[in-house]
Short mmCIF file of C-alpha atoms in Angstrom, two decimals:
data_model
loop_
_atom_site.label_atom_id
_atom_site.label_comp_id
_atom_site.label_asym_id
_atom_site.label_seq_id
_atom_site.Cartn_x
_atom_site.Cartn_y
_atom_site.Cartn_z
CA MET A 1 65.26 298.93 -35.19
CA SER A 2 64.70 302.63 -35.84
CA ASP A 3 62.73 301.88 -39.09
CA PHE A 4 60.43 299.59 -37.21
CA LEU A 5 59.78 302.10 -34.44
CA SER A 6 59.14 304.90 -36.98
CA LYS A 7 55.94 303.08 -38.12
CA PHE A 8 54.41 303.73 -34.70
CA SER A 9 54.99 307.48 -34.62
CA GLY A 10 52.41 310.23 -35.35
CA ASP A 11 49.99 309.84 -38.35
CA LYS A 12 51.61 306.62 -39.50
CA TYR A 13 50.50 304.94 -36.32
CA ASP A 14 46.84 306.06 -36.83
CA LYS A 15 46.86 304.96 -40.49
CA LEU A 16 48.30 301.65 -39.46
CA LEU A 17 45.39 301.12 -37.08
CA ALA A 18 42.82 301.90 -39.81
CA ASP A 19 44.45 299.50 -42.30
CA ASP A 20 44.52 296.85 -39.68
CA GLN A 21 40.76 297.17 -39.11
CA LYS A 22 40.00 296.86 -42.84
CA ASN A 23 42.20 293.82 -43.24
CA LYS A 24 40.39 292.12 -40.41
CA GLU A 25 37.02 292.65 -42.11
CA LYS A 26 38.26 291.32 -45.46
CA LYS A 27 39.84 288.32 -43.83
CA VAL A 28 36.56 287.37 -42.14
CA SER A 29 34.58 287.81 -45.39
CA GLN A 30 36.88 285.58 -47.41
CA SER A 31 36.79 282.89 -44.78
CA ASP A 32 33.01 282.81 -44.87
CA ASP A 33 32.95 282.55 -48.70
CA LEU A 34 35.19 279.52 -48.65
CA THR A 35 33.05 277.66 -46.16
CA ALA A 36 29.66 278.41 -47.88
CA SER A 37 27.90 275.98 -50.33
CA PRO A 38 28.24 276.50 -54.11
CA SER A 39 24.60 277.40 -54.67
CA LYS A 40 24.38 279.94 -51.88
CA LYS A 41 25.70 283.40 -51.63
CA ILE A 42 28.46 283.97 -49.19
CA PRO A 43 26.95 285.52 -46.07
CA SER A 44 27.86 288.96 -44.95
CA ARG A 45 30.04 289.73 -41.95
CA GLU A 46 27.05 290.45 -39.76
CA GLU A 47 25.60 287.00 -40.46
CA LEU A 48 28.77 285.21 -39.42
CA PRO A 49 28.87 283.79 -35.93
CA LYS A 50 30.94 285.70 -33.36
CA GLU A 51 33.25 282.70 -32.94
CA ALA A 52 34.52 283.26 -36.53
CA GLU A 53 35.85 286.70 -35.73
CA TYR A 54 39.51 286.97 -34.76
CA THR A 55 42.23 289.55 -34.74
CA GLU A 56 45.86 289.42 -35.75
CA PRO A 57 48.77 291.13 -34.04
CA ALA A 58 49.96 294.42 -35.45
CA ASN A 59 53.21 292.93 -36.63
CA GLN A 60 51.34 290.64 -39.10
CA LEU A 61 49.20 293.35 -40.71
CA LYS A 62 51.41 293.67 -43.72
CA THR A 63 51.40 289.93 -44.46
CA ASP A 64 47.62 289.63 -44.17
CA SER A 65 47.10 292.67 -46.38
CA THR A 66 49.26 291.19 -49.12
CA SER A 67 47.40 287.87 -49.12
CA GLU A 68 44.05 289.65 -49.35
CA GLU A 69 45.10 291.56 -52.45
CA GLU A 70 45.36 288.25 -54.35
CA LEU A 71 41.65 287.65 -53.81
CA SER A 72 39.17 289.40 -56.06
CA SER A 73 36.77 291.70 -54.27
CA ASP A 74 34.40 292.23 -57.31
CA SER A 75 33.06 288.67 -57.93
CA VAL A 76 32.63 285.35 -56.35
CA GLU A 77 33.39 282.31 -58.45
CA VAL A 78 31.24 279.17 -58.49
CA ILE A 79 33.00 276.37 -56.78
CA SER A 80 32.52 272.78 -57.91
CA SER A 81 31.64 269.94 -55.58
CA GLN A 82 35.20 268.72 -55.61
CA ASP A 83 36.49 272.20 -54.94
CA LEU A 84 33.98 272.65 -52.19
CA ALA A 85 35.15 269.46 -50.56
CA ASN A 86 38.69 270.63 -50.84
CA SER A 87 37.58 273.99 -49.55
CA GLU A 88 35.98 272.42 -46.53
CA ASP A 89 39.16 270.50 -45.78
CA SER A 90 41.11 273.68 -46.23
CA SER A 91 38.67 275.55 -44.00
CA LYS A 92 39.11 272.97 -41.29
CA GLY A 93 42.86 273.34 -41.60
CA ARG A 94 42.54 277.12 -41.33
CA GLU A 95 40.32 276.82 -38.30
CA GLN A 96 42.91 274.59 -36.66
CA THR A 97 45.65 277.03 -37.65
CA ARG A 98 43.54 279.97 -36.38
CA SER A 99 42.95 278.22 -33.07
CA ARG A 100 46.70 277.63 -32.72
CA ARG A 101 47.39 281.29 -33.48
CA ASP A 102 44.84 282.30 -30.91
CA ASP A 103 46.76 280.21 -28.40
CA PHE A 104 49.93 282.25 -28.99
CA HIS A 105 48.60 285.77 -29.56
CA GLU A 106 46.55 288.17 -27.59
CA GLU A 107 44.37 290.96 -28.79
CA VAL A 108 46.34 294.14 -29.43
CA GLU A 109 45.47 297.05 -27.16
CA ILE A 110 46.56 300.65 -27.72
CA ASP A 111 48.57 302.21 -24.76
CA PRO A 112 48.24 306.03 -24.83
CA SER A 113 51.36 306.42 -22.54
CA TYR A 114 53.52 304.32 -24.83
CA GLN A 115 55.69 307.23 -25.97
CA LYS A 116 56.41 308.35 -22.43
CA LYS A 117 57.25 304.83 -21.37
CA LYS A 118 59.48 304.46 -24.38
CA LYS A 119 61.41 307.63 -23.57
CA ARG A 120 61.70 306.59 -19.97
CA ARG A 121 63.11 303.20 -20.99
CA ILE A 122 65.67 304.92 -23.18
CA ILE A 123 66.68 307.30 -20.39
CA LEU A 124 66.92 304.43 -17.92
CA SER A 125 69.06 302.44 -20.35
CA ILE A 126 71.41 305.36 -20.84
CA GLY A 127 71.55 306.00 -17.07
CA ALA A 128 72.25 302.35 -16.40
CA GLY A 129 75.12 302.43 -18.88
CA VAL A 130 76.61 305.56 -17.36
CA LEU A 131 76.23 304.09 -13.87
CA ALA A 132 77.96 300.90 -14.99
CA VAL A 133 80.89 302.93 -16.32
CA ILE A 134 81.08 304.90 -13.07
CA ILE A 135 80.99 301.73 -10.99
CA LEU A 136 83.68 300.16 -13.15
CA PHE A 137 85.89 303.23 -12.82
CA PHE A 138 85.29 303.44 -9.08
CA THR A 139 86.11 299.76 -8.64
CA TYR A 140 89.31 300.12 -10.63
CA TYR A 141 90.28 303.23 -8.65
CA GLN A 142 89.64 301.47 -5.36
CA MET A 143 91.75 298.52 -6.44
CA THR A 144 94.72 300.67 -7.51
CA HIS A 145 94.63 303.25 -4.68
CA VAL A 146 94.78 303.08 -0.91
CA THR A 147 93.73 305.49 1.83
CA LEU A 148 96.72 306.89 3.73
CA PRO A 149 96.41 306.51 7.54
CA ASN A 150 97.81 308.94 10.09
CA PHE A 151 101.23 307.47 10.93
CA VAL A 152 102.37 310.25 13.29
CA GLY A 153 103.25 308.67 16.64
CA LYS A 154 103.29 305.13 15.19
CA PRO A 155 106.38 302.87 15.24
CA VAL A 156 108.42 302.48 12.05
CA SER A 157 107.84 298.71 12.05
CA GLU A 158 104.08 299.25 11.75
CA VAL A 159 104.58 301.68 8.85
CA ARG A 160 106.81 299.24 6.95
CA GLU A 161 104.32 296.43 7.46
CA TRP A 162 101.54 298.63 6.05
CA GLY A 163 103.76 299.54 3.08
CA ASN A 164 104.46 295.89 2.29
CA GLN A 165 100.78 294.99 2.45
CA ASN A 166 99.70 297.88 0.20
CA LYS A 167 102.75 297.90 -2.13
CA VAL A 168 103.75 301.44 -1.11
CA GLU A 169 107.44 302.36 -1.04
CA ILE A 170 108.38 303.92 2.33
CA ASN A 171 111.07 306.64 2.22
CA LEU A 172 112.31 307.50 5.72
CA THR A 173 114.41 310.42 6.91
CA GLN A 174 115.54 310.68 10.53
CA GLU A 175 116.02 313.56 12.93
CA TYR A 176 116.38 314.10 16.67
CA SER A 177 113.21 314.76 18.64
CA ILE A 178 112.56 315.22 22.35
CA LYS A 179 108.81 314.72 21.83
CA TYR A 180 108.94 311.29 20.19
CA ASP A 181 110.91 308.19 21.14
CA ALA A 182 113.39 306.60 18.75
CA ASN A 183 111.91 304.82 15.68
CA VAL A 184 108.58 306.63 15.95
CA ILE A 185 107.08 308.66 13.06
CA ILE A 186 107.30 312.44 13.60
CA SER A 187 105.58 313.71 10.45
CA GLN A 188 104.35 312.67 6.99
CA LYS A 189 104.45 314.71 3.79
CA THR A 190 101.08 313.46 2.48
CA LYS A 191 98.09 314.22 4.69
CA ALA A 192 96.24 311.38 6.36
CA GLY A 193 93.00 310.28 4.67
CA LYS A 194 94.22 311.05 1.16
CA LYS A 195 94.21 308.36 -1.54
CA ILE A 196 97.59 307.41 -2.98
CA ALA A 197 98.36 305.04 -5.83
CA LYS A 198 99.81 301.67 -4.99
CA GLY A 199 103.48 301.49 -5.91
CA SER A 200 104.01 305.21 -5.33
CA PRO A 201 106.61 306.42 -2.75
CA LEU A 202 105.59 307.80 0.65
CA SER A 203 107.95 310.19 2.47
CA LEU A 204 107.98 310.07 6.28
CA VAL A 205 110.20 311.51 9.05
CA SER A 206 111.10 309.23 11.98
CA SER A 207 112.66 310.09 15.33
CA LEU A 208 116.21 309.31 16.46
CA GLY A 209 115.19 310.11 20.00
CA ALA A 210 116.58 312.97 22.03
CA ASP A 211 119.94 314.43 20.96
CA PRO A 212 122.62 312.78 23.18
CA GLU A 213 125.04 315.67 22.62
CA GLU A 214 122.64 318.34 23.83
CA VAL A 215 123.84 320.04 27.03
CA LEU A 216 121.16 319.89 29.73
CA GLU A 217 120.82 322.54 32.38
CA LEU A 218 120.58 320.48 35.55
CA PRO A 219 118.15 321.81 38.16
CA LYS A 220 118.87 322.07 41.88
CA PHE A 221 118.07 318.50 42.79
CA GLU A 222 118.65 319.24 46.46
CA ASP A 223 115.48 321.38 46.34
CA MET A 224 113.47 318.68 44.55
CA SER A 225 111.77 315.57 45.85
CA TYR A 226 112.28 312.10 44.43
CA SER A 227 109.06 312.25 42.38
CA GLN A 228 109.96 315.70 41.00
CA ALA A 229 113.39 314.44 39.96
CA MET A 230 111.84 311.44 38.19
CA LYS A 231 109.44 313.73 36.33
CA TRP A 232 112.30 316.00 35.22
CA VAL A 233 114.31 313.02 33.93
CA GLU A 234 111.31 311.75 31.95
CA GLU A 235 110.44 315.14 30.44
CA ASN A 236 114.03 315.81 29.36
CA LYS A 237 114.69 312.27 28.08
CA ALA A 238 117.79 312.02 30.30
CA GLU A 239 117.90 308.24 30.05
CA ASN A 240 121.51 307.98 31.29
CA LEU A 241 120.64 309.78 34.53
CA LYS A 242 119.54 307.01 36.89
CA VAL A 243 117.50 307.99 39.94
CA THR A 244 117.90 305.58 42.85
CA GLN A 245 116.88 305.38 46.50
CA GLU A 246 118.72 304.04 49.51
CA PHE A 247 118.09 303.83 53.24
CA ASN A 248 119.59 306.59 55.34
CA ASP A 249 119.43 307.07 59.09
CA THR A 250 119.88 310.86 59.00
CA ILE A 251 118.21 312.12 55.78
CA ALA A 252 114.42 312.13 55.56
CA LYS A 253 112.60 309.97 53.05
CA GLY A 254 112.39 311.44 49.53
CA LYS A 255 115.16 313.97 50.13
CA PHE A 256 118.29 314.43 48.02
CA ILE A 257 121.49 312.64 49.06
CA LYS A 258 124.00 313.05 46.22
CA LEU A 259 124.60 313.38 42.46
CA ASP A 260 127.48 311.43 40.91
CA ILE A 261 128.42 312.19 37.26
CA ALA A 262 130.77 309.69 35.63
CA ASN A 263 134.25 310.73 34.51
CA SER A 264 134.09 313.83 36.75
CA VAL A 265 132.12 315.81 34.17
CA PRO A 266 131.06 319.22 35.58
CA ALA A 267 127.32 319.66 36.09
CA SER A 268 127.39 322.70 33.77
CA GLU A 269 128.65 320.48 30.90
CA TYR A 270 126.32 317.52 31.43
CA THR A 271 124.80 316.04 28.25
CA ARG A 272 122.31 313.23 27.69
CA GLY A 273 125.20 310.98 26.71
CA ASN A 274 126.90 311.30 30.13
CA LYS A 275 126.14 308.66 32.73
CA ALA A 276 125.13 309.87 36.18
CA THR A 277 123.44 308.59 39.34
CA LEU A 278 121.04 310.66 41.40
CA THR A 279 120.43 309.25 44.89
CA TYR A 280 117.49 310.01 47.17
CA SER A 281 116.78 308.77 50.70
CA ARG A 282 114.36 305.99 51.59
CA GLY A 283 114.49 307.11 55.18
CA LYS A 284 115.56 305.03 58.13
CA GLU A 285 115.26 301.32 57.58
CA VAL A 286 113.04 299.61 60.11
CA LEU A 287 114.19 296.05 60.60
CA GLU A 288 112.18 293.32 62.26
CA ALA A 289 113.88 290.71 64.38
CA ASN A 290 112.53 287.71 62.50
CA ILE A 291 115.69 285.75 61.70
CA THR A 292 116.36 282.66 63.82
CA VAL A 293 120.00 282.07 64.76
CA PRO A 294 121.08 278.44 64.24
CA ASP A 295 123.35 276.46 66.55
CA PHE A 296 126.72 276.67 64.80
CA LYS A 297 128.81 274.80 67.40
CA ASP A 298 131.13 272.24 65.80
CA LYS A 299 129.90 273.42 62.35
CA PRO A 300 132.39 274.53 59.65
CA LYS A 301 133.05 278.23 59.14
CA SER A 302 131.71 278.05 55.55
CA GLU A 303 128.21 277.24 56.86
CA VAL A 304 128.23 280.38 59.00
CA GLU A 305 129.38 282.50 56.05
CA THR A 306 126.54 281.24 53.83
CA TRP A 307 123.89 281.92 56.48
CA ALA A 308 125.27 285.37 57.27
CA LYS A 309 125.35 286.39 53.60
CA SER A 310 121.78 285.28 52.84
CA ASN A 311 120.41 287.09 55.92
CA SER A 312 122.61 290.22 55.78
CA ILE A 313 124.18 289.54 59.19
CA GLU A 314 127.55 291.10 60.06
CA VAL A 315 129.78 288.41 61.59
CA THR A 316 133.15 288.97 63.22
CA TYR A 317 135.32 285.85 63.25
CA ILE A 318 137.69 285.26 66.16
CA GLU A 319 140.25 282.49 65.83
CA LYS A 320 141.37 280.66 68.91
CA ALA A 321 143.54 277.65 69.56
CA SER A 322 141.80 274.48 70.58
CA ALA A 323 143.18 271.20 71.73
CA ASN A 324 139.95 269.36 70.90
CA LEU A 325 138.48 270.90 67.73
CA ALA A 326 140.07 270.79 64.33
CA ALA A 327 140.96 274.05 62.65
CA GLY A 328 138.00 275.76 60.92
CA LEU A 329 135.21 274.50 63.21
CA VAL A 330 133.02 276.76 65.34
CA MET A 331 133.90 276.85 69.03
CA GLY A 332 131.27 279.36 70.14
CA GLN A 333 128.91 282.20 69.14
CA SER A 334 127.98 285.50 70.79
CA VAL A 335 124.23 285.12 70.04
CA ALA A 336 122.66 281.99 71.43
CA ALA A 337 121.00 279.48 69.16
CA ASN A 338 117.26 279.97 68.37
CA GLU A 339 117.32 283.66 69.27
CA LYS A 340 115.71 286.15 66.85
CA VAL A 341 117.77 288.85 65.17
CA ALA A 342 117.10 291.45 62.46
CA LYS A 343 118.95 292.11 59.25
CA LYS A 344 122.28 293.91 59.61
CA SER A 345 122.64 292.62 63.17
CA LYS A 346 126.15 291.92 64.45
CA MET A 347 127.49 288.80 66.13
CA ASP A 348 130.83 287.14 66.92
CA ILE A 349 131.80 283.60 65.97
CA THR A 350 134.82 281.88 67.54
CA ILE A 351 136.63 279.55 65.15
CA SER A 352 139.12 276.87 66.15
CA ALA A 353 142.64 277.47 64.90
CA GLY A 354 143.81 274.04 65.92
CA LYS A 355 146.31 273.23 68.64
CA GLY A 356 148.27 276.24 69.97
CA VAL A 357 151.51 277.12 71.78
CA THR A 358 151.59 279.62 74.65
CA VAL A 359 154.46 282.12 74.53
CA PRO A 360 156.45 281.98 77.82
CA ASP A 361 157.85 284.88 79.84
CA PHE A 362 161.46 284.90 78.64
CA SER A 363 162.51 287.08 81.57
CA GLN A 364 162.25 283.90 83.59
CA ILE A 365 164.33 281.97 81.12
CA SER A 366 168.07 282.38 80.74
CA MET A 367 169.62 283.44 77.49
CA SER A 368 171.11 280.02 76.96
CA GLN A 369 167.77 278.24 77.53
CA ALA A 370 165.59 280.57 75.46
CA SER A 371 166.38 279.01 72.11
CA SER A 372 165.23 275.58 73.25
CA VAL A 373 161.57 276.46 74.02
CA SER A 374 159.35 273.77 72.42
CA GLY A 375 156.91 274.71 69.63
CA LEU A 376 158.48 278.10 68.97
CA ASN A 377 161.33 279.29 66.80
CA VAL A 378 163.14 281.54 69.26
CA ILE A 379 165.71 284.04 67.93
CA VAL A 380 168.04 285.28 70.69
CA ARG A 381 169.87 288.62 70.41
CA GLN A 382 172.17 290.60 72.73
CA VAL A 383 172.09 294.37 72.95
CA TYR A 384 174.10 296.77 75.07
CA GLY A 385 171.91 298.64 77.48
CA ASP A 386 171.43 300.10 80.91
CA LYS A 387 170.40 296.75 82.36
CA ALA A 388 172.83 294.20 83.65
CA TYR A 389 174.22 291.54 81.41
CA GLY A 390 171.76 288.68 80.72
CA GLN A 391 168.60 290.49 81.71
CA LEU A 392 165.64 290.44 79.26
CA LEU A 393 165.19 293.64 77.31
CA SER A 394 162.23 292.60 75.03
CA GLN A 395 160.35 289.75 73.33
CA SER A 396 158.37 290.01 70.02
CA GLN A 397 155.32 288.08 71.32
CA ALA A 398 153.91 288.95 74.72
CA ALA A 399 154.00 286.35 77.41
CA GLY A 400 150.82 284.26 77.56
CA VAL A 401 149.82 284.73 73.91
CA GLU A 402 148.60 281.53 72.31
CA LEU A 403 149.95 280.98 68.81
CA THR A 404 148.52 278.48 66.35
CA GLU A 405 149.64 276.87 63.13
CA LYS A 406 148.26 279.85 61.22
CA ASP A 407 150.37 282.31 63.21
CA ASP A 408 154.03 283.23 62.87
CA LEU A 409 155.83 281.02 65.38
CA ASN A 410 159.07 283.04 65.23
CA VAL A 411 159.71 284.86 68.50
CA GLU A 412 162.61 287.31 68.83
CA VAL A 413 164.06 287.61 72.35
CA VAL A 414 166.57 290.38 73.25
CA TYR A 415 168.84 290.12 76.27
CA SER A 416 171.21 292.76 77.69
CA ALA A 417 174.92 292.50 76.83
CA GLY A 418 175.83 294.86 79.66
CA THR A 419 178.27 297.80 79.18
CA PRO A 420 180.59 297.93 76.12
CA TYR A 421 184.25 297.00 76.83
CA ILE A 422 187.13 297.58 74.36
CA ARG A 423 190.21 295.41 74.42
CA ASP A 424 193.81 296.18 73.35
CA LEU A 425 193.92 295.99 69.55
CA THR A 426 197.67 296.73 69.20
CA GLY A 427 199.32 294.41 66.67
CA LYS A 428 196.07 293.77 64.77
CA ASN A 429 195.89 294.59 61.11
CA GLU A 430 194.05 297.70 60.05
CA GLY A 431 191.67 295.60 57.89
CA GLU A 432 190.31 293.78 60.93
CA LEU A 433 189.10 296.88 62.68
CA GLN A 434 185.83 297.37 60.76
CA GLU A 435 184.54 293.89 61.49
CA TYR A 436 185.60 294.12 65.11
CA PHE A 437 183.83 297.41 65.82
CA TYR A 438 180.63 296.25 64.06
CA GLN A 439 180.37 292.79 65.59
CA GLU A 440 181.47 293.87 69.05
CA PHE A 441 179.58 297.12 69.38
CA ARG A 442 177.20 298.33 66.66
CA SER A 443 175.44 294.95 66.09
CA LYS A 444 174.60 295.03 69.79
CA GLY A 445 173.18 298.53 69.77
CA ALA A 446 176.25 300.58 70.83
CA GLU A 447 177.18 303.47 68.53
CA ILE A 448 180.98 303.03 68.89
CA TYR A 449 183.25 303.88 65.91
CA PHE A 450 187.00 304.35 65.26
CA THR A 451 189.23 306.79 63.38
CA SER A 452 192.75 305.98 62.14
CA TYR A 453 195.91 307.91 61.40
CA TYR A 454 199.36 306.83 60.09
CA VAL A 455 202.64 307.08 62.00
CA ASN A 456 206.32 306.26 61.29
CA SER A 457 206.98 302.89 62.78
CA ASP A 458 209.29 299.90 62.50
CA GLN A 459 206.19 297.69 62.43
CA PRO A 460 204.87 296.35 59.16
CA LYS A 461 202.68 298.73 57.29
CA GLY A 462 198.99 298.57 58.36
CA THR A 463 199.70 297.35 61.88
CA VAL A 464 197.88 298.97 64.79
CA VAL A 465 200.59 300.61 66.93
CA LYS A 466 198.52 303.12 68.93
CA GLN A 467 195.01 303.12 70.49
CA SER A 468 193.33 306.02 72.33
CA ALA A 469 191.24 303.75 74.57
CA LYS A 470 191.86 300.12 75.37
CA GLU A 471 191.03 297.62 78.01
CA THR A 472 188.33 299.87 79.39
CA TRP A 473 184.54 300.38 79.59
CA LEU A 474 183.05 302.63 76.94
CA PRO A 475 179.83 304.62 76.82
CA LEU A 476 177.16 303.63 74.27
CA ASN A 477 178.30 306.49 72.00
CA TYR A 478 182.07 306.77 71.54
CA THR A 479 184.90 307.08 68.93
CA VAL A 480 188.30 305.41 69.40
CA GLU A 481 191.48 306.78 67.69
CA MET A 482 193.71 304.13 66.15
CA GLY A 483 197.40 304.74 65.12
CA ILE A 484 198.46 302.71 62.06
CA SER A 485 202.08 302.05 61.02
CA ASN A 486 203.13 303.38 57.64
CA GLY A 487 206.14 300.97 57.59
CA ALA A 488 208.72 303.76 57.19
CA TRP A 489 211.22 302.18 59.62
CA TYR A 490 210.31 298.59 58.91
CA THR A 491 213.44 296.49 58.08
CA GLY A 492 211.74 293.23 57.39
CA THR A 493 212.39 291.78 60.83
CA PRO A 494 209.42 291.78 63.19
CA ILE A 495 210.11 294.05 66.13
CA PRO A 496 207.97 294.20 69.26
CA ALA A 497 205.67 297.16 69.27
CA PRO A 498 207.31 300.23 70.81
CA SER A 499 205.99 302.02 73.82
CA PRO A 500 204.06 305.19 73.21
CA ASP A 501 206.89 307.50 74.35
CA LYS A 502 209.25 306.13 71.69
CA ASP A 503 206.98 306.86 68.80
CA SER A 504 208.30 309.60 66.61
CA SER A 505 206.01 311.80 64.61
CA GLU A 506 202.44 311.44 63.41
CA THR A 507 201.99 311.77 59.71
CA ASP A 508 198.39 311.38 58.55
CA ASP A 509 195.01 311.22 60.28
CA TYR A 510 192.26 309.16 58.61
CA ASP A 511 188.66 308.53 59.66
CA ASN A 512 187.23 305.13 59.07
#
């Protein structure tokens, strides 16, 4: 390629043009000689018609020059008739060949700016090659690298999804942060916008949220409004401190009511991990009387309870005996049916307790008749008192009270046993005294006791031989002295009890 182009440079190119011109002239001359008759001289170039002139392209100059050298330029040979005929045929063939060549070739023109165009083509070719290399490198770089976004403030799930799509390994470290919520990126080691290779690791720091063990200095909530308290909780990430509101008839709306910290943790030691409730007032609740009261008569109690619960009505249930309604049905209501009431209103509902028994006045019933009252389990007791024997002292259920099946039907009735009276206990055994004093006196409310002492006696041992008070009335508080035989003079034969003046000496004194 370079050898061919060197022919068109400098003086060689000018010489090549001159040789080309000469070859054209020779070629035309020889063609005319071949077509002329044998007896005539071959005409000169000027005598030839213009149609016989033609030009050859520059790239065939060498071939034409070589063929012309084979012809003799000094003499023209005489051609025979046969040769002339052959020459004419050959000339016709050449003319046909020349016309075909003219169809495929154009006349060569000299371009003075050829060298500049050539250099420009070379420069453009080199530039195109360099550009192709750059484009190839850029394409490869783009395919193997990815632009790093700004992940600060983005959730970890979004970062991992991006890493999976772009084949980037995500390395996360975690730390507490009050600025960012949990599982949110805090910072990234590589700056956003930078290209990183696919498959390379990317180090990021994510948030664990606010430190739950950090001690928070609680403000004076009593000096803050509800909205200010909510703002403080949000700014300090105190998620376990719940701010609530409730209606209050005395504290204005938005004002502080109370602060309750679980497990009695002091306010000075409160951390984010401690649970607490901060309560503010909604103000006084204004209730509209827009609830219609149904007619509950003869309806079951359960229906009233359901209605009261759904409408926040306070109901007081009063049970009453009824001879007509079964137990559990409504007998009456304090608020008439179809009246309007508001939430938290109060009303009374009377519920049937079934058939009842009226407690009688036992002061009008004798002690012997009291236990036979129908429908009641009457327990009759006697107690010593200031009242005369047989008079009523008390009854456990007041007269006129109506008791039902749900009530305790046991009624205790206490009658007076009068004044305590002690009989002669001489001859009784010492072991009988305890039962006697309890059953006769203390079980009936009299605080009467006895003491015993031993004496020499011909009575069997343990026999009562002396008594400080007998066959007489006693006060409600009294102690009787009892003399007990020690059997010192006992011979085995029962002897009537001696009179008091015949008793000898007292030996021992015992309290019982």
